[in-house]
Short mmCIF file of C-alpha atoms in Angstrom, two decimals:
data_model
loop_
_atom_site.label_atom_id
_atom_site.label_comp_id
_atom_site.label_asym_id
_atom_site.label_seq_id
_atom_site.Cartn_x
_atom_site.Cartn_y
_atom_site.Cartn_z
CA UNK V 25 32.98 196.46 62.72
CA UNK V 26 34.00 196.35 66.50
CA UNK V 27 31.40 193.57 66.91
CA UNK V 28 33.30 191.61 64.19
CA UNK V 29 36.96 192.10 65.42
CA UNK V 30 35.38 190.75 68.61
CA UNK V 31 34.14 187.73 67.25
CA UNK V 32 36.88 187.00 65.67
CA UNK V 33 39.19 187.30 68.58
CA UNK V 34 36.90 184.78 70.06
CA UNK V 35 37.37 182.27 67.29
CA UNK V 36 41.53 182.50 68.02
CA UNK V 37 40.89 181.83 71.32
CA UNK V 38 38.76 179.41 71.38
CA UNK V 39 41.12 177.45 68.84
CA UNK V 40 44.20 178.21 70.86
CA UNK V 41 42.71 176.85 73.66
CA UNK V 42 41.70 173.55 71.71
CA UNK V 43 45.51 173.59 70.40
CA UNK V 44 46.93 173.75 74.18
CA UNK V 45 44.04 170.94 75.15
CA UNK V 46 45.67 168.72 72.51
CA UNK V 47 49.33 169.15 73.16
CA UNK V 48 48.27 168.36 76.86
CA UNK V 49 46.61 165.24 76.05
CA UNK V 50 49.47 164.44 73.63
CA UNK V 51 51.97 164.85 76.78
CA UNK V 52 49.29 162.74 79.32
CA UNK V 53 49.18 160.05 76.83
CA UNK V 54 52.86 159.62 76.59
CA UNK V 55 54.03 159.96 79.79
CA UNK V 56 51.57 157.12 80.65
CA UNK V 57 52.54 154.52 78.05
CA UNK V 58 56.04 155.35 79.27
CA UNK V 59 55.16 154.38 82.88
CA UNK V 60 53.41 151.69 82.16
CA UNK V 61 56.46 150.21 79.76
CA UNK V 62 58.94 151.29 82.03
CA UNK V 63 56.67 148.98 84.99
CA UNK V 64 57.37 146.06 82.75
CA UNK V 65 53.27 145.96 82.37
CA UNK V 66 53.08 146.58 78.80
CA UNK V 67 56.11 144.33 78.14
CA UNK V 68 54.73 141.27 80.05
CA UNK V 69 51.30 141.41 78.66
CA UNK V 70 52.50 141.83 75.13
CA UNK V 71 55.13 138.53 75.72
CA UNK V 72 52.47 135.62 75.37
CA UNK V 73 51.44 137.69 72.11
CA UNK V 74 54.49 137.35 70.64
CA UNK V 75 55.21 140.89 71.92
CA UNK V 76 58.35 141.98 73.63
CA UNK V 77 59.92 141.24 77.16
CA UNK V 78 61.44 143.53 78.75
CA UNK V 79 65.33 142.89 79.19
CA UNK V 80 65.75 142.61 82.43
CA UNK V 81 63.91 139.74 82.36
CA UNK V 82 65.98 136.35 84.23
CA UNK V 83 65.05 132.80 83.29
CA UNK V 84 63.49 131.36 86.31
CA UNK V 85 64.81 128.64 88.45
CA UNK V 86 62.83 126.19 86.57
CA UNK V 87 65.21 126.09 83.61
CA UNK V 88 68.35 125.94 85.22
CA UNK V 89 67.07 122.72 87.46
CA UNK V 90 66.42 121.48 83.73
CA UNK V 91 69.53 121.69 82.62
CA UNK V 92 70.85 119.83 85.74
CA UNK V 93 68.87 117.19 85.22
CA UNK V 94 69.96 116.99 81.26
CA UNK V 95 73.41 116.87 83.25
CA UNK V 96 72.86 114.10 85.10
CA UNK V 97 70.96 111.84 82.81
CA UNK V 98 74.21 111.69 80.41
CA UNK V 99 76.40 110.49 83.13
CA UNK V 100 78.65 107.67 81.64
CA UNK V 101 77.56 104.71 82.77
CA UNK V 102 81.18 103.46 84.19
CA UNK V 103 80.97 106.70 86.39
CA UNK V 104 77.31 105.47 87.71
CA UNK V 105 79.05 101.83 88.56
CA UNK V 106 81.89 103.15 90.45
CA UNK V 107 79.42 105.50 93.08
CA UNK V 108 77.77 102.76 93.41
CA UNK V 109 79.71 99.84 94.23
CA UNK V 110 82.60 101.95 95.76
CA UNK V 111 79.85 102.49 98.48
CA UNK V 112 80.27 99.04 99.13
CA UNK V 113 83.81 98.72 100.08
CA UNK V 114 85.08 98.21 103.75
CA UNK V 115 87.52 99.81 105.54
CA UNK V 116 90.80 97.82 106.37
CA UNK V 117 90.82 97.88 109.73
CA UNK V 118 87.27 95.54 109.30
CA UNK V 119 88.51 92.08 110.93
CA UNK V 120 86.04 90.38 108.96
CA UNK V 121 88.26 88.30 105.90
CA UNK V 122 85.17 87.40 103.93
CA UNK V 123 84.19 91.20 104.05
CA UNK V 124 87.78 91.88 102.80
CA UNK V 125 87.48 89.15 100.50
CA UNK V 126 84.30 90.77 98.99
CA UNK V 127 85.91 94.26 98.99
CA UNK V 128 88.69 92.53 96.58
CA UNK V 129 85.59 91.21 94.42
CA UNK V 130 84.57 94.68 94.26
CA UNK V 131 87.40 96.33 92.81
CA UNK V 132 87.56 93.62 90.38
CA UNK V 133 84.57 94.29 88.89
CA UNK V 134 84.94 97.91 89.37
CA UNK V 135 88.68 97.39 87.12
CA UNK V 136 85.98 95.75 84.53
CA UNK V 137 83.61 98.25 84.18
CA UNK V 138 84.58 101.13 86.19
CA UNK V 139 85.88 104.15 83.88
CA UNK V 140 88.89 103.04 81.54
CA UNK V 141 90.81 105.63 83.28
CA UNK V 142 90.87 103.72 86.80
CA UNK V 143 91.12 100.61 86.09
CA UNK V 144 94.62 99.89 86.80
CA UNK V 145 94.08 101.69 90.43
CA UNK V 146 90.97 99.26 90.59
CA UNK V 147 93.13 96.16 89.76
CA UNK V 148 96.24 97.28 92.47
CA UNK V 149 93.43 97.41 95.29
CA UNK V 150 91.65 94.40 94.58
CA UNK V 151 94.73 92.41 95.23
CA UNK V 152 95.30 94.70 97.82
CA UNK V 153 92.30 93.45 99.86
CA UNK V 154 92.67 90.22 99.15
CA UNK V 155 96.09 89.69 100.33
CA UNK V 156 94.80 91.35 103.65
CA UNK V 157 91.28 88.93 103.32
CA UNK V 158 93.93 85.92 103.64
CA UNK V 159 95.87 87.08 105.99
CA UNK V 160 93.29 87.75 108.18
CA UNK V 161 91.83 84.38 107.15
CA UNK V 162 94.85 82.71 107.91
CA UNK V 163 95.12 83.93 111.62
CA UNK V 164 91.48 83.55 112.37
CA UNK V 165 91.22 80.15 110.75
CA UNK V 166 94.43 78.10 112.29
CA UNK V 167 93.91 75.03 109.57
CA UNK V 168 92.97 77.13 106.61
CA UNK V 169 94.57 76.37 103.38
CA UNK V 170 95.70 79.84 102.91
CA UNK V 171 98.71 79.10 105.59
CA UNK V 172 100.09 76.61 103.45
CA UNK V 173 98.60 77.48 99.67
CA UNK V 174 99.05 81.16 99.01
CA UNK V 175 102.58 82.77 98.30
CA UNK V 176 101.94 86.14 99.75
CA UNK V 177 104.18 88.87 98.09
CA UNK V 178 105.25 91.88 100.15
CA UNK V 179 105.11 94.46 97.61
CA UNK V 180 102.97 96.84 99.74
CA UNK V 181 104.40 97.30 103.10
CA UNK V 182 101.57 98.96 104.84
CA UNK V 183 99.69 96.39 104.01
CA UNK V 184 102.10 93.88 106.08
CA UNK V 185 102.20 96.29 108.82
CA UNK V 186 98.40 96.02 108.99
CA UNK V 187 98.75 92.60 109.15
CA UNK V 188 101.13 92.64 112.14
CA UNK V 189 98.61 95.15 113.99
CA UNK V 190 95.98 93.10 114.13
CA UNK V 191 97.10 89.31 114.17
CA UNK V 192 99.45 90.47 117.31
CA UNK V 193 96.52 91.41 119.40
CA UNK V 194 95.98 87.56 118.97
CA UNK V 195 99.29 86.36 120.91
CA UNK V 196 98.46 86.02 124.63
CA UNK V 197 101.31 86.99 126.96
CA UNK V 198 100.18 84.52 130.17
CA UNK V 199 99.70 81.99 128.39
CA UNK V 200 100.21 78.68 130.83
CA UNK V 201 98.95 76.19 128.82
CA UNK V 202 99.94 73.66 126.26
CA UNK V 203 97.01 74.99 123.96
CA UNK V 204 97.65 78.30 124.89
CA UNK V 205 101.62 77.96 123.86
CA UNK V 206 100.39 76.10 120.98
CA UNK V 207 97.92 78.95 119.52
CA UNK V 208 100.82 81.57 120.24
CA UNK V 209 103.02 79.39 117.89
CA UNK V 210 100.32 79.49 115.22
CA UNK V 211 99.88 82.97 115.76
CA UNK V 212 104.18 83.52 114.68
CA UNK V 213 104.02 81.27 112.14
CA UNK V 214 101.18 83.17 110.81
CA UNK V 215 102.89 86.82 110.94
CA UNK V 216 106.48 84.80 109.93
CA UNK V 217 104.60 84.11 106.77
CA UNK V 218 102.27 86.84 106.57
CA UNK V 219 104.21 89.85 108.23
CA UNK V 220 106.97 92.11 106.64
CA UNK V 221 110.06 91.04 105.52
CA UNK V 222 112.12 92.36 107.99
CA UNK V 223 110.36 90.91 110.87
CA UNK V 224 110.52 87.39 109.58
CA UNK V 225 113.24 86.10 111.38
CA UNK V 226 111.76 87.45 114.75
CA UNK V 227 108.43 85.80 114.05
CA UNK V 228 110.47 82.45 113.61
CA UNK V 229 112.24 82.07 116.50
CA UNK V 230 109.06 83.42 118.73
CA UNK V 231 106.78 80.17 116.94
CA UNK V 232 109.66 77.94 117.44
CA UNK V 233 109.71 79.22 121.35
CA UNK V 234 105.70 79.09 121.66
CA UNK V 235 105.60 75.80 119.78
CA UNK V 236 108.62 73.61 122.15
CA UNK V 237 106.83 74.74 125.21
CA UNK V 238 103.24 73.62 123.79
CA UNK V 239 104.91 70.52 122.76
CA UNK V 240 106.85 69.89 126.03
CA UNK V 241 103.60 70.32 127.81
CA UNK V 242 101.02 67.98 125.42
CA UNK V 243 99.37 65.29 127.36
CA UNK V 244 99.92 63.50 123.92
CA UNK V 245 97.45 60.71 124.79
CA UNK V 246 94.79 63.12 124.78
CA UNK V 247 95.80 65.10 121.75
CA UNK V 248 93.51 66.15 119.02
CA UNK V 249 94.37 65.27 115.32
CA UNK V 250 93.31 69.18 114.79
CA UNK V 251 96.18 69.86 117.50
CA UNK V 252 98.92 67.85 115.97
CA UNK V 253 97.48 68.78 112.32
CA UNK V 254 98.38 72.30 113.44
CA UNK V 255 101.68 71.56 115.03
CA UNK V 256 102.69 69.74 111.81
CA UNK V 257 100.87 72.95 109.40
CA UNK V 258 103.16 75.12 111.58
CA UNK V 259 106.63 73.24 111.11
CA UNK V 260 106.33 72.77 107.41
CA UNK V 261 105.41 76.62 107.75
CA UNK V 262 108.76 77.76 109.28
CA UNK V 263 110.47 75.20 107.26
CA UNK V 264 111.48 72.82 110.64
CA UNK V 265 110.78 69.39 111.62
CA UNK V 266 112.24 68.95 114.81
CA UNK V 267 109.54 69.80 116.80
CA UNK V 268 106.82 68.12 114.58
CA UNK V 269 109.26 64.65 114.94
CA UNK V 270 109.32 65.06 118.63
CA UNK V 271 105.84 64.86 118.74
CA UNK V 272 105.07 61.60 116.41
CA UNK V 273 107.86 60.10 118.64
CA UNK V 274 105.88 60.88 121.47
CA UNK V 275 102.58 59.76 120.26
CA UNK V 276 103.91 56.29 118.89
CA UNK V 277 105.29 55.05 122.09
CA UNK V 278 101.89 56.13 123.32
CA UNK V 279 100.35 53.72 120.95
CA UNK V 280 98.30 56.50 118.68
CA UNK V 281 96.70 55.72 115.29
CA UNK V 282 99.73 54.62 113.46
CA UNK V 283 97.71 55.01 109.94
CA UNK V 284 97.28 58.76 111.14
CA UNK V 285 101.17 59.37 112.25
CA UNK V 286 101.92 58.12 108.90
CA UNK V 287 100.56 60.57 107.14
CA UNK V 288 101.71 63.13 108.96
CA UNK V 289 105.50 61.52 108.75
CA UNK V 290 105.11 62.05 105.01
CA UNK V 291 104.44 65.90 105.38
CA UNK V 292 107.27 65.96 107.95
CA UNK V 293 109.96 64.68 105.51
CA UNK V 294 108.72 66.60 103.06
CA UNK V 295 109.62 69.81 104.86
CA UNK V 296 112.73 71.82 103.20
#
């Protein structure tokens, strides 16, 4: 009977002991998957799957550069043609008038096909430049057409004023010279037609000063038509004709082309 009870007792033991095995495994087990989940393991091996992610998971770099390349690729096309041709434009204190010129070309097409919204600013600085492009033309180019052709309208007054600041670097102050007095005279006439309004009357009587001493001192019987071309461009400029009839008078009893005088008598009388 004793050896029975024993036996018996060994039996609940033995399956207690099995029971406490289990519930250890049971704990082992699930603290592990728990690690390895909580490690992110489990949760990026089961993603290609079709398993879950884990989600602290952050789209990579990769996606975002994506997107800002889908940004750039719809771009409107007017926005596209401004950065690029507005690259192109000089800055106004660039002396060079065809450079000017071209920056007025510019913003013409640029008022075309820039953006619908900036058009109108487009427009107001192409005629911007190119009233600087001919004044700058004009000073730099004594017998150009634009001293005589182009009514320049002062409806921007810094752009006069830039005008005056660079064709006034032109006048020379020693001059001794009849060429030198004459080129000082084209230089007035130039801001007198050019410059801002309220310097105009200035600019007149310095030409009409520059041009009697160039005339006064003309070895007319060695005179260039170019040189009395230019006197005669700069009367009919300032709207005078005394010192342009001087000058034929002088060159006539010197016996000068009387065809050429002739023609320059007509422009004479025709100066209001």
């Amino acid at each position: 009977m004793s050896e029975k009870k024993i036996n018996s007792q060994k039996k609940t033991h033995r399956r207690r002991v099995w029971l406490w095995l289990f519930f250890v495994v049971i704990i082992i087990a699930g603290a592990t998957a728990w690690v390895l989940y909580d490690g992110g393991i489990i949760g990026n091996k089961a993603a290609p799957n079709g398993g879950f992610v884990a989600e602290n998971v952050v789209p990579g770099p990769v996606e975002a550069k994506n997107a800002d390349d889908n940004a750039q690729e719809i771009r409107p096309a007017c926005a596209v043609i401004e950065d690029t041709l507005l690259g192109q434009i000089v800055d106004d204190n660039n002396l060079d008038a065809s450079a000017q010129a071209e920056s007025a070309r510019i913003y013409s097409v640029l008022a075309q096909y820039g953006c619908a919204e900036n058009a109108q600013l487009f427009m107001d600085m192409a005629v911007r430049k190119q009233q600087i492009a001919d004044g700058l033309e004009a000073a730099f180019s004594p017998n150009s057409n634009a001293m005589t052709s182009i009514e320049y309208l002062y409806s921007d007054e810094k752009i006069c004023e830039t005008i005056e600041r660079r064709v006034l670097q032109n006048i020379n102050t020693n001059a001794h010279f009849y060429e030198e007095f004459l080129q000082n005279a084209n230089t007035y006439a130039v801001l007198y037609e050019y410059g801002c309004k309220g310097n105009k009357a200035a600019y007149s009587r310095a030409a009409l000063r520059e041009l009697g001493l160039a005339v006064a001192l003309m070895p007319t019987d060695k005179m260039t038509r170019d040189e009395i071309v230019t006197v005669v461009e700069i009367c009919k400029n300032l709207g005078v004709a005394q010192a342009a009839h001087l000058m034929l008078q002088r060159l006539k009893a010197r016996g000068y082309d009387m065809e050429f005088l002739l023609q320059m008598e007509s422009i004479i009388h025709g100066i209001r």
